[in-house]
PDB file of C-alpha atoms in Angstrom:
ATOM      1  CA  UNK A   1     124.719  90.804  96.785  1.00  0.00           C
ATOM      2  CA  UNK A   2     125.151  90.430  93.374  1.00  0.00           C
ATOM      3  CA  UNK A   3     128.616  92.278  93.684  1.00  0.00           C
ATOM      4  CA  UNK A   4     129.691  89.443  96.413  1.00  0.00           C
ATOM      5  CA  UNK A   5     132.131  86.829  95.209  1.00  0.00           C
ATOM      6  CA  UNK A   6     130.825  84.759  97.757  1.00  0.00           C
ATOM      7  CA  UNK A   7     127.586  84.072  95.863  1.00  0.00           C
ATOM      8  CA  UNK A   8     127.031  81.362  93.228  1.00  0.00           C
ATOM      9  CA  UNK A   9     122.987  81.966  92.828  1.00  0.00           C
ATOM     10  CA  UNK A  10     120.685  84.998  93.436  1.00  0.00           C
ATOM     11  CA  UNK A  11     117.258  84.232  93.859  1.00  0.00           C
ATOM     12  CA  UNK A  12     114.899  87.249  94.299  1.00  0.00           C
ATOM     13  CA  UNK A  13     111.904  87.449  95.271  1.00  0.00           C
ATOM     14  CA  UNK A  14     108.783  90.025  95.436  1.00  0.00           C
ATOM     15  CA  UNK A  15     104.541  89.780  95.149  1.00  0.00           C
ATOM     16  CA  UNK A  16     105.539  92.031  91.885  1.00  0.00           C
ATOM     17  CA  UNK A  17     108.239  93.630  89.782  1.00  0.00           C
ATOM     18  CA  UNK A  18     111.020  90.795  90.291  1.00  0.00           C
ATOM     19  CA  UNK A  19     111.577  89.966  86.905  1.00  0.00           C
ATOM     20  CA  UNK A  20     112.361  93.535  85.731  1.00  0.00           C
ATOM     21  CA  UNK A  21     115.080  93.870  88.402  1.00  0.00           C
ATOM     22  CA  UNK A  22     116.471  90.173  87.958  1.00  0.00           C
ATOM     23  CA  UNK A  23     116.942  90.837  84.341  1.00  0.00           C
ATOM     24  CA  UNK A  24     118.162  94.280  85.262  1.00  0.00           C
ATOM     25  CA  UNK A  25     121.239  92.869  87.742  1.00  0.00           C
ATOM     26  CA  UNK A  26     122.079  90.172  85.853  1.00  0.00           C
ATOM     27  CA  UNK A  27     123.770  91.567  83.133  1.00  0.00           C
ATOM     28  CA  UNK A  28     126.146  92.513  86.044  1.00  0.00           C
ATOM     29  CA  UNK A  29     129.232  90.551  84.868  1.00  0.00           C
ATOM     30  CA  UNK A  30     130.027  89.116  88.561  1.00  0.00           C
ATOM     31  CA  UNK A  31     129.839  85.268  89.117  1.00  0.00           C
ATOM     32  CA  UNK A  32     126.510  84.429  90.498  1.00  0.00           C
ATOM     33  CA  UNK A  33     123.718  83.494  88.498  1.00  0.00           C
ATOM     34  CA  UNK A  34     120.466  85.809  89.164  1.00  0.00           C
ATOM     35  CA  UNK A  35     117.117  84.245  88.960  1.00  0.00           C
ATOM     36  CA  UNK A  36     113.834  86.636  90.015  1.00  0.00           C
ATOM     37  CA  UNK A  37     110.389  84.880  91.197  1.00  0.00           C
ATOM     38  CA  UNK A  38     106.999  86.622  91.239  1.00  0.00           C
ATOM     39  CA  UNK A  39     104.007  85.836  93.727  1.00  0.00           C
ATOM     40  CA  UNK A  40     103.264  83.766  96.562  1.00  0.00           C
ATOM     41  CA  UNK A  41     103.145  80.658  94.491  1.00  0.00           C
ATOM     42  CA  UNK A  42     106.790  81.375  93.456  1.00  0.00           C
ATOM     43  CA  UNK A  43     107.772  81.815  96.939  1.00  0.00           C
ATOM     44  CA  UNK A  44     108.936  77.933  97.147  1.00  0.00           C
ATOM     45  CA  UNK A  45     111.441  77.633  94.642  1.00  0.00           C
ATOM     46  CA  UNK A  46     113.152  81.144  95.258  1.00  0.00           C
ATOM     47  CA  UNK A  47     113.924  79.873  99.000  1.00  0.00           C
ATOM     48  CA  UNK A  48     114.755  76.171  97.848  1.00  0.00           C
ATOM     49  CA  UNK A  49     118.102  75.480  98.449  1.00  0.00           C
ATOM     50  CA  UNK A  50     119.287  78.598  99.998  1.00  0.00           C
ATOM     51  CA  UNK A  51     122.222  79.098 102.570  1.00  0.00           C
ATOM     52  CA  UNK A  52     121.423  82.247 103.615  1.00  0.00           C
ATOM     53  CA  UNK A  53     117.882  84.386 102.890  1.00  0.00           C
ATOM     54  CA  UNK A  54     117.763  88.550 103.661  1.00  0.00           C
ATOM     55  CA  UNK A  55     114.805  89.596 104.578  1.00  0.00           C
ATOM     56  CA  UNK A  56     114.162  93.239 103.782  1.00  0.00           C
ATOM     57  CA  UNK A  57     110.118  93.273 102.884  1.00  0.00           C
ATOM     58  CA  UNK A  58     107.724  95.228 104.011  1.00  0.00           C
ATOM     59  CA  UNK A  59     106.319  99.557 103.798  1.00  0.00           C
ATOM     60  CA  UNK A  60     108.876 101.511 104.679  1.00  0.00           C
ATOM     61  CA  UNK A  61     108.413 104.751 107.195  1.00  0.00           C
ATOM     62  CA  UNK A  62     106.795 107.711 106.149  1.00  0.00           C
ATOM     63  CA  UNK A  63     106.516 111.007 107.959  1.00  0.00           C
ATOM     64  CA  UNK A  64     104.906 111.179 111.457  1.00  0.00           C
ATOM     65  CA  UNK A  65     104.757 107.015 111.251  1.00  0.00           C
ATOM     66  CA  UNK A  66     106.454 105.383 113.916  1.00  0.00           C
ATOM     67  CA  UNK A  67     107.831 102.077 113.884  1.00  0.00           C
ATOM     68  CA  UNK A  68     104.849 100.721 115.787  1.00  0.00           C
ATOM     69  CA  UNK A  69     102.763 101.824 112.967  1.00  0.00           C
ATOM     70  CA  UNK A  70     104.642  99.232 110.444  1.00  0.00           C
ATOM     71  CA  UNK A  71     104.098  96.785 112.711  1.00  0.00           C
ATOM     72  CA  UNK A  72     101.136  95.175 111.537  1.00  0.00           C
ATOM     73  CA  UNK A  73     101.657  95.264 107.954  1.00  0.00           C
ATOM     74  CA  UNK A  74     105.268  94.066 108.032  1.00  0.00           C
ATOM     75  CA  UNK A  75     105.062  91.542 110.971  1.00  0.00           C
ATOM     76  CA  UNK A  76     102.403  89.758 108.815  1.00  0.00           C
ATOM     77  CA  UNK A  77     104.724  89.399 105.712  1.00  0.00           C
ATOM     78  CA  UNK A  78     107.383  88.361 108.103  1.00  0.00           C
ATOM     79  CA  UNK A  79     105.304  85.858 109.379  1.00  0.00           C
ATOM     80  CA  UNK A  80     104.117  84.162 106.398  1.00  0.00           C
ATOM     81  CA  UNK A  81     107.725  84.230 105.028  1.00  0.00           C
ATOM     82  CA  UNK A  82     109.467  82.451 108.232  1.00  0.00           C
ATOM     83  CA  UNK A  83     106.468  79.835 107.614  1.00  0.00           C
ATOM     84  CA  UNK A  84     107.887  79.223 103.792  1.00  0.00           C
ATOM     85  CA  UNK A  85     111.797  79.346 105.161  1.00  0.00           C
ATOM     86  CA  UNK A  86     110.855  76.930 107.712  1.00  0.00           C
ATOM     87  CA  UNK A  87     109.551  74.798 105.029  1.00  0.00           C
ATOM     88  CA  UNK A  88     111.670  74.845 101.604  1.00  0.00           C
ATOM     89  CA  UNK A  89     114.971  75.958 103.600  1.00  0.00           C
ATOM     90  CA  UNK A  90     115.118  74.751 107.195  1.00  0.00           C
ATOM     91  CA  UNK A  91     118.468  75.138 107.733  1.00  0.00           C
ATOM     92  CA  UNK A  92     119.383  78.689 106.112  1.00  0.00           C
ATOM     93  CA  UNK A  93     120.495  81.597 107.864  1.00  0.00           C
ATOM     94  CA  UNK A  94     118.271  84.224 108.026  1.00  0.00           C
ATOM     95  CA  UNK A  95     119.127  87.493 107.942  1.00  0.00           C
ATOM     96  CA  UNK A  96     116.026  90.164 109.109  1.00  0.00           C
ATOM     97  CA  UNK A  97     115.942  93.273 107.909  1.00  0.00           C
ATOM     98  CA  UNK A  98     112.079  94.094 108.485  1.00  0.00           C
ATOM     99  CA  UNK A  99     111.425  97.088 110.834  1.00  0.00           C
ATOM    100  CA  UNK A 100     110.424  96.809 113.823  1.00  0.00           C
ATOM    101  CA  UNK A 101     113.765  94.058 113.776  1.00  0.00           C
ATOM    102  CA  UNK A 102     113.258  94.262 117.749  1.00  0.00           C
ATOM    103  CA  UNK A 103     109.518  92.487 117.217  1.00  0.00           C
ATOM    104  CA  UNK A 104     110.083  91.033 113.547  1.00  0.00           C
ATOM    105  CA  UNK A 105     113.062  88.311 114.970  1.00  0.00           C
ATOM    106  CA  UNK A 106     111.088  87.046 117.745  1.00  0.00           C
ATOM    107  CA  UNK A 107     108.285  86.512 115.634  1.00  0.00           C
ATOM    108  CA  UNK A 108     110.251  84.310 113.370  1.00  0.00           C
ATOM    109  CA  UNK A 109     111.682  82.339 116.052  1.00  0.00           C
ATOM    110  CA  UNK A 110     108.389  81.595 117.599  1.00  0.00           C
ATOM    111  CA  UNK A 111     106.841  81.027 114.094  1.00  0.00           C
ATOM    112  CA  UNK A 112     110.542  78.643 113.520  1.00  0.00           C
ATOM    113  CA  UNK A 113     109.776  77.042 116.876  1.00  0.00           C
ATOM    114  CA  UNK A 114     106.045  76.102 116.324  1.00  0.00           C
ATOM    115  CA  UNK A 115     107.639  74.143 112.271  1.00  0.00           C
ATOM    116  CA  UNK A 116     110.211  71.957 114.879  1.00  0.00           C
ATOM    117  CA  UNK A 117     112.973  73.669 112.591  1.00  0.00           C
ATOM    118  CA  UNK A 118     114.575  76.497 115.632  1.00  0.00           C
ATOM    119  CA  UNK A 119     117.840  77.320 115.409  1.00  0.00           C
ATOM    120  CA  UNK A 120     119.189  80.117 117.456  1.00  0.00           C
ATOM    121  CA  UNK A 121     122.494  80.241 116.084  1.00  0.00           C
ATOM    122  CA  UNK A 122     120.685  80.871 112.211  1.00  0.00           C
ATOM    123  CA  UNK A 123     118.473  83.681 113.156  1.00  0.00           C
ATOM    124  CA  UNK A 124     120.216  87.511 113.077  1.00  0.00           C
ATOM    125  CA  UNK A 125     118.675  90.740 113.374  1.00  0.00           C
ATOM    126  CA  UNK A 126     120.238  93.117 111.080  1.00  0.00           C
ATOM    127  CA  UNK A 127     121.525  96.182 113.087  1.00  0.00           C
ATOM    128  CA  UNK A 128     124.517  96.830 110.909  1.00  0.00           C
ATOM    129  CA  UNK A 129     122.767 100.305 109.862  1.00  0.00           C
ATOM    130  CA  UNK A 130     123.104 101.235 113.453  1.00  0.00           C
ATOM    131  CA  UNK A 131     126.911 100.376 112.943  1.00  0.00           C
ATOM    132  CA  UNK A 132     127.732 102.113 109.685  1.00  0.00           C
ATOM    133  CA  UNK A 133     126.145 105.376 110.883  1.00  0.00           C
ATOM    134  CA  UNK A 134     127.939 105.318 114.567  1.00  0.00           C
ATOM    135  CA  UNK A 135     131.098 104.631 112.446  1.00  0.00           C
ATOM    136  CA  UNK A 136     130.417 107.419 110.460  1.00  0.00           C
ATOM    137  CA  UNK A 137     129.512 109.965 112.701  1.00  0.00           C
ATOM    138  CA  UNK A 138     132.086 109.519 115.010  1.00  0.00           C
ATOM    139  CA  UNK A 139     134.566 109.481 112.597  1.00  0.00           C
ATOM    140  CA  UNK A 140     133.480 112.619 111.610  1.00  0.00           C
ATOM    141  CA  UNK A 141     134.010 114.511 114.812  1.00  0.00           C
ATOM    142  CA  UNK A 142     136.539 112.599 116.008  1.00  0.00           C
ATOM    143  CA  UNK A 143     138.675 113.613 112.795  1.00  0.00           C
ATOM    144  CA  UNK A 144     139.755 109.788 111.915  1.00  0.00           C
ATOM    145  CA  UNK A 145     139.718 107.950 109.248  1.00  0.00           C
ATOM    146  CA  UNK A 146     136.509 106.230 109.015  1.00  0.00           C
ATOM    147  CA  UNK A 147     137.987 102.773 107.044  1.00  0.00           C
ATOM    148  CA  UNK A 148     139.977 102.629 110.681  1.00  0.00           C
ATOM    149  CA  UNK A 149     136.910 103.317 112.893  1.00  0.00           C
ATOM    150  CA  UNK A 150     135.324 100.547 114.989  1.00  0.00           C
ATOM    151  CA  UNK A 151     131.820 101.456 117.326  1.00  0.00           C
ATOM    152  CA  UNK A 152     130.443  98.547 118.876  1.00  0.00           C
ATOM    153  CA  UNK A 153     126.581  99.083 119.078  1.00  0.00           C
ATOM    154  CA  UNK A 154     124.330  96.850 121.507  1.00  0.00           C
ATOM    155  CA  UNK A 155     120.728  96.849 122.553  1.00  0.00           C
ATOM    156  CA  UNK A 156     117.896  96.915 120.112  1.00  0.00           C
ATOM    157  CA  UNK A 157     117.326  98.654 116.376  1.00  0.00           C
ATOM    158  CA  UNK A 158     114.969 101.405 117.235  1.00  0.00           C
ATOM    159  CA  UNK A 159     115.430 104.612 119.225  1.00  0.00           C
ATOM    160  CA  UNK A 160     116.441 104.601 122.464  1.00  0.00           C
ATOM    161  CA  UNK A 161     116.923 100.302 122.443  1.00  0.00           C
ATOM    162  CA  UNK A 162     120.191 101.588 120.197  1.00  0.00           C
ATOM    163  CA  UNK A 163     123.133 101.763 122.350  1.00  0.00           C
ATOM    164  CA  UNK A 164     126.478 102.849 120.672  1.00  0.00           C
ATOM    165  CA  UNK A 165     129.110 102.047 122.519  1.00  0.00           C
ATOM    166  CA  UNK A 166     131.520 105.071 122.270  1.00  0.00           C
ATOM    167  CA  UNK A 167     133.566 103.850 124.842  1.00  0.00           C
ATOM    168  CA  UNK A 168     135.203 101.265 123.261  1.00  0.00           C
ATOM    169  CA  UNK A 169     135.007 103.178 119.958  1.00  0.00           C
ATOM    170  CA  UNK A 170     138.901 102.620 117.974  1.00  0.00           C
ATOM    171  CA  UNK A 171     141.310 104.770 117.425  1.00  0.00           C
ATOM    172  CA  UNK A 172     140.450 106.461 120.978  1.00  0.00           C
ATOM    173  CA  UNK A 173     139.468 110.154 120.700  1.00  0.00           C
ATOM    174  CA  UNK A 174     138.374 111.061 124.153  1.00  0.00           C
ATOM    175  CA  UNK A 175     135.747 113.170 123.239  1.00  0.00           C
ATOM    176  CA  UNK A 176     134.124 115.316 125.748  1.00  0.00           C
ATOM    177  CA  UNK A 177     130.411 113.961 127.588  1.00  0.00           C
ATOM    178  CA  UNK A 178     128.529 116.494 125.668  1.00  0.00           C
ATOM    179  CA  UNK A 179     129.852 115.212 122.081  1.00  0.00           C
ATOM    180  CA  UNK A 180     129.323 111.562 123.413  1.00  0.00           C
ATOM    181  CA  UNK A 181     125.595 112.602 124.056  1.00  0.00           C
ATOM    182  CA  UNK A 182     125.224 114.137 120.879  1.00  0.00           C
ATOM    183  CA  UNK A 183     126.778 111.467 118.361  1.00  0.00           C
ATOM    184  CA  UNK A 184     124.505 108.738 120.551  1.00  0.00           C
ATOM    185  CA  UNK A 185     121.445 110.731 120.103  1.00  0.00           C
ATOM    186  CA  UNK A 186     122.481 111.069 116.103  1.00  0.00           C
ATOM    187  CA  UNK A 187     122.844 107.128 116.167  1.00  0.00           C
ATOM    188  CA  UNK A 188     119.737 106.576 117.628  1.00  0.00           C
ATOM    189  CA  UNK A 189     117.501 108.874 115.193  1.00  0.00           C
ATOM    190  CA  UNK A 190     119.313 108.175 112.092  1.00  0.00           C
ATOM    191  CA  UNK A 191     116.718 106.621 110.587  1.00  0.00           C
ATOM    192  CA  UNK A 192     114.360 109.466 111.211  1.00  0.00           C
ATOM    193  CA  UNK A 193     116.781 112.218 110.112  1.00  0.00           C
ATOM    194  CA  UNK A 194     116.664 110.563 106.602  1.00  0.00           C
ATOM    195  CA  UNK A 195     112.924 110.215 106.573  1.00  0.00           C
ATOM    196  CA  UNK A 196     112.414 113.825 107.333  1.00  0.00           C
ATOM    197  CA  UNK A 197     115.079 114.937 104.700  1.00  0.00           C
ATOM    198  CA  UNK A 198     114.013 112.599 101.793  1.00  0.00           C
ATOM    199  CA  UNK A 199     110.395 114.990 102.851  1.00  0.00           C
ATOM    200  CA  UNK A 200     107.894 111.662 103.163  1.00  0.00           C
ATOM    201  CA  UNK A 201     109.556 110.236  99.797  1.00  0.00           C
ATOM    202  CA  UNK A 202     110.518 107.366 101.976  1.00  0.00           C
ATOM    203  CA  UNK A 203     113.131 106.241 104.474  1.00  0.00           C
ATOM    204  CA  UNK A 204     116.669 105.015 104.102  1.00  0.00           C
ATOM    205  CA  UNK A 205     117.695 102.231 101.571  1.00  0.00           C
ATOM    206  CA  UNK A 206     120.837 103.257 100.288  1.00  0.00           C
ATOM    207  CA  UNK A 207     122.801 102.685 103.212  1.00  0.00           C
ATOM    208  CA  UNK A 208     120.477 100.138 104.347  1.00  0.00           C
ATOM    209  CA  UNK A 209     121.183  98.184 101.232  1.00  0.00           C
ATOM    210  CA  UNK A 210     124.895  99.292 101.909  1.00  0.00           C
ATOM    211  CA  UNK A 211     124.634  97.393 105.373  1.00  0.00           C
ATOM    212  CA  UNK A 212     123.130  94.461 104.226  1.00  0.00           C
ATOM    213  CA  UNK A 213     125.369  93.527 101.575  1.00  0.00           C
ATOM    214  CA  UNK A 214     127.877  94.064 104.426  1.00  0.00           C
ATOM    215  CA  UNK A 215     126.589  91.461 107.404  1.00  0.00           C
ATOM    216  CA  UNK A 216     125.479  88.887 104.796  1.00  0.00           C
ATOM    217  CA  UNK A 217     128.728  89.035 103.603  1.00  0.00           C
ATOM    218  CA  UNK A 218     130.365  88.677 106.653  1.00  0.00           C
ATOM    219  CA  UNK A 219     127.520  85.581 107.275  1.00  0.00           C
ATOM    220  CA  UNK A 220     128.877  84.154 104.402  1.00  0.00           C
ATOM    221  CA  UNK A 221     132.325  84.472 105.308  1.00  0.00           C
ATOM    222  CA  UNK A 222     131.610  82.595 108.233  1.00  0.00           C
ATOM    223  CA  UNK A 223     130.175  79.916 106.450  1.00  0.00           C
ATOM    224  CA  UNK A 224     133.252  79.918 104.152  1.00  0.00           C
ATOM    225  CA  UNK A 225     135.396  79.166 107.427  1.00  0.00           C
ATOM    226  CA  UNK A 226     136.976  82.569 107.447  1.00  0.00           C
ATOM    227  CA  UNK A 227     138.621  82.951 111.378  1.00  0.00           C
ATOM    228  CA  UNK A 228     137.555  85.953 113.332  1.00  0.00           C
ATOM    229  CA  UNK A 229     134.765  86.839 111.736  1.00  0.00           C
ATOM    230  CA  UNK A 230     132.653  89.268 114.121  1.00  0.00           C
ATOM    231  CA  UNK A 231     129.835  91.773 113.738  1.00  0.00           C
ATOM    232  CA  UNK A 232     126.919  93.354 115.767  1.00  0.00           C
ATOM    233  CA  UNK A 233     123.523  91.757 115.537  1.00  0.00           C
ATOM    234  CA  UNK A 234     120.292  91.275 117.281  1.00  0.00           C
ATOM    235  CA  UNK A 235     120.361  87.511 118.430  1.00  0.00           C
ATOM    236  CA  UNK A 236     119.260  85.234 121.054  1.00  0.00           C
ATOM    237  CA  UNK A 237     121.206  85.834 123.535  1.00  0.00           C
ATOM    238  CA  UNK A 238     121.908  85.327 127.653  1.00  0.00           C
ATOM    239  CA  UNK A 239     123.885  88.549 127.911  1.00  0.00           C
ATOM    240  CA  UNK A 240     121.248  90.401 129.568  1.00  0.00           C
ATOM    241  CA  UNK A 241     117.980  88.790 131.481  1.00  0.00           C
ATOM    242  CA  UNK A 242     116.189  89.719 127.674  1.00  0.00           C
ATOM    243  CA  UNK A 243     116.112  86.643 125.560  1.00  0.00           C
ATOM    244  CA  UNK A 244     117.174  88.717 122.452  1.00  0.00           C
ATOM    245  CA  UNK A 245     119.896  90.887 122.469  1.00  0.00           C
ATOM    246  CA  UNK A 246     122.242  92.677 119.916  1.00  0.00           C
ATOM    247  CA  UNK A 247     125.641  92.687 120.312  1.00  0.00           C
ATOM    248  CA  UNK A 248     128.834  91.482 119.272  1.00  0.00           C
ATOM    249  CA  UNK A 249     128.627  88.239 117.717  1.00  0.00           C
ATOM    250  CA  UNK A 250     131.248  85.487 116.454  1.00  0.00           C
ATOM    251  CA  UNK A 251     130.186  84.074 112.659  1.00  0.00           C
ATOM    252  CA  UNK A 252     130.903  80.603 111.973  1.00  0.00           C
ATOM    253  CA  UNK A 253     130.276  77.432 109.792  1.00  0.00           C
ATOM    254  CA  UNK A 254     126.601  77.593 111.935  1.00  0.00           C
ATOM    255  CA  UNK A 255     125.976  81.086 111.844  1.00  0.00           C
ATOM    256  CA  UNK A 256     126.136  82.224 116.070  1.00  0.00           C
ATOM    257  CA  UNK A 257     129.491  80.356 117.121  1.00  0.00           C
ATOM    258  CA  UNK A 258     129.424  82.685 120.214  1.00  0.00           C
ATOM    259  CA  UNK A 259     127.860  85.775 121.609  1.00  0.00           C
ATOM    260  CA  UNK A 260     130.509  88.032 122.981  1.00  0.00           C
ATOM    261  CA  UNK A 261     129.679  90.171 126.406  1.00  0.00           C
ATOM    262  CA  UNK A 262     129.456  93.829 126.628  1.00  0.00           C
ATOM    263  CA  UNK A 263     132.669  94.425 127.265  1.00  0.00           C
ATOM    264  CA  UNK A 264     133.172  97.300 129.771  1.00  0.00           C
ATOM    265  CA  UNK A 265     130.120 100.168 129.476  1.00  0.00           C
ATOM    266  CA  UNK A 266     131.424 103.902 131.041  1.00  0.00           C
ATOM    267  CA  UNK A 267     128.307 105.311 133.080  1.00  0.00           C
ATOM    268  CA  UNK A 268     126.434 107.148 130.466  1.00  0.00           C
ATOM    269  CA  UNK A 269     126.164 103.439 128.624  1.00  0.00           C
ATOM    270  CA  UNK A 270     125.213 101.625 131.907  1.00  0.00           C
ATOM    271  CA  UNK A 271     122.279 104.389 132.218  1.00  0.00           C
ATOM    272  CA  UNK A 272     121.810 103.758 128.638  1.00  0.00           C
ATOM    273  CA  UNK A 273     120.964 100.361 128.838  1.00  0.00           C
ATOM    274  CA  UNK A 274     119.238  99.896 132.023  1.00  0.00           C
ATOM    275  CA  UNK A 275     116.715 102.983 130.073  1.00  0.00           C
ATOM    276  CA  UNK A 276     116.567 100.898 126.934  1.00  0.00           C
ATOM    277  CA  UNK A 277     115.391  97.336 128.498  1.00  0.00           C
ATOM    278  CA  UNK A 278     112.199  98.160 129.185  1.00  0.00           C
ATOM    279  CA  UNK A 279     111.428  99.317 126.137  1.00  0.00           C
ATOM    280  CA  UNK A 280     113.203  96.336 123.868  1.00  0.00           C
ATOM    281  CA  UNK A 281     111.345  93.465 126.845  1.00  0.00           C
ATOM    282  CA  UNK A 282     107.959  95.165 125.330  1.00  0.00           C
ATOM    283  CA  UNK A 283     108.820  94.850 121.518  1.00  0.00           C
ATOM    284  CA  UNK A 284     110.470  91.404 121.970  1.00  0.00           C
ATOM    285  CA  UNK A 285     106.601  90.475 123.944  1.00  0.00           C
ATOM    286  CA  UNK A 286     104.732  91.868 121.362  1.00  0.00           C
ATOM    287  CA  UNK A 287     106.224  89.549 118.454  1.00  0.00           C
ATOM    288  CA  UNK A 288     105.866  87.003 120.809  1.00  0.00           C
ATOM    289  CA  UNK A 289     102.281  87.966 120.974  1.00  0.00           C
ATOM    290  CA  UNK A 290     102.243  88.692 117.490  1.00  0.00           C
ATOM    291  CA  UNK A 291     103.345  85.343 116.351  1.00  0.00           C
ATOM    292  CA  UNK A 292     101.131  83.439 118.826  1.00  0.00           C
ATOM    293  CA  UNK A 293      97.640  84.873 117.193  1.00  0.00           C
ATOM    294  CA  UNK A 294      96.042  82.232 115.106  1.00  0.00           C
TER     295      UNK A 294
END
């Protein structure tokens, strides 16, 4: 973020080691001014003010952990930090990057709905990962540029809930079924196949960084007026009978200016998301749940 021309300040914010890194990145001669803020009772004036807040906190997956097994610990942070948003920065856009993202965003709309300060057009689920590595991998067999290469991705942000959307992948490549198969499964366990090869040292943040610089940026472009701005995300959304959905989704002056359809799914995708709702209905109930406790 620091790199983006978009921003005027950089606020960050962790329970420790903030100023280090906001000293660190701001002697990065770019045009926003970094400040870093330390500790709950910090948490206030970091979010005052803000147009758009990422959301990345939380453990990260080790080895043999699944995505369930975060839940706790990160849906709690999530939690307390929608309560501050809703408070010092009603109106931002909030961008969640906090695994699970298919439990972590309704949590913060319920916890958004109980301050009065809901907005379903200011509340994205990142899924841009699932995105950059569909983009990649199919550019890789499909021997295209990748800076050409276009993969819608709906569903969820875990597993199976991932749904690549080959079909409508640009340029065409007409790749045979069993490559189709293959690159979908590779979407869908990217996250794992960096786990096991950084060998329990933690999970991906590279790339994850890499595609959250890119959907806040195209957030902000939106709120810069730029036309045509569209990317993937987990939303609210009446595009299925789920009441959050990624998929493609218009940016605007207030965040969600529309949630585009599906578009037409070839019948390996149908399958694909009729298996995946089940799934994604009982993450989405559990933050429900989650946020409902207490």
């Amino acid at each position: 973020m620091k790199l983006n021309p978009l921003v005027s300040k950089l606020a960050l914010y962790d329970i420790a080691g903030t100023p280090g890194v906001a000293a660190d990145v701001s002697h990065i001669n770019t045009r926003s001014e970094v400040v870093g803020f330390m500790g709950e009772e910090q948490l206030g004036q970091a979010l005052e003010g803000s147009d758009v807040v990422i959301i990345p906190a939380g453990v990260p997956r080790k080895p043999g952990m699944t995505r369930d097994d975060l839940f706790n610990i990160n849906a709690g942070i999530v939690k307390s930090l929608c309560t501050a948003i809703a408070k010092y920065c009603p109106h931002a856009l909030v961008n969640m990057i906090s695994n699970p993202v298919n439990s972590t965003v309704p949590i913060a709309s319920e916890v958004f709905k109980k301050a009065g300060t809901y907005d379903e057009k200011k509340l994205f689920g990142v899924t841009t990962l699932d995105v950059v590595r569909a983009k990649t991998f199919y550019a890789g067999k499909a021997k295209v540029n990748v800076a050409e290469v276009n993969v819608p991705v709906v569903g969820g942000h875990a597993g199976i809930t991932i749904l690549p959307l080959f079909s409508q992948a640009t340029p065409k490549a007409n790749l045979p079924d069993e490559d189709i198969k293959a690159l979908t499964k590779r979407t869908q366990d990217g996250g794992t196949e960096v786990v096991e090869a950084k060998a329990g040292k933690g999970s991906a943040t590279l790339s994850m960084a890499y595609a959250g610089a890119i959907f806040a940026d195209a957030c902000l472009k939106g709120l810069n007026g730029v036309p045509d701005v569209v990317e993937c995300s987990f939303v609210q959304s009446s595009v299925t009978e789920l009441p959050f959905f990624a998929s493609k989704v218009r940016l605007g002056k207030n965040g969600v200016e529309e949630v585009l359809g599906l578009g037409p799914l070839s019948d390996y995708e149908k399958e694909g998301l009729e298996a995946l709702k089940p799934e994604l209905k009982s993450s989405i109930e559990k933050g429900i749940k989650f946020a409902n406790q207490s």
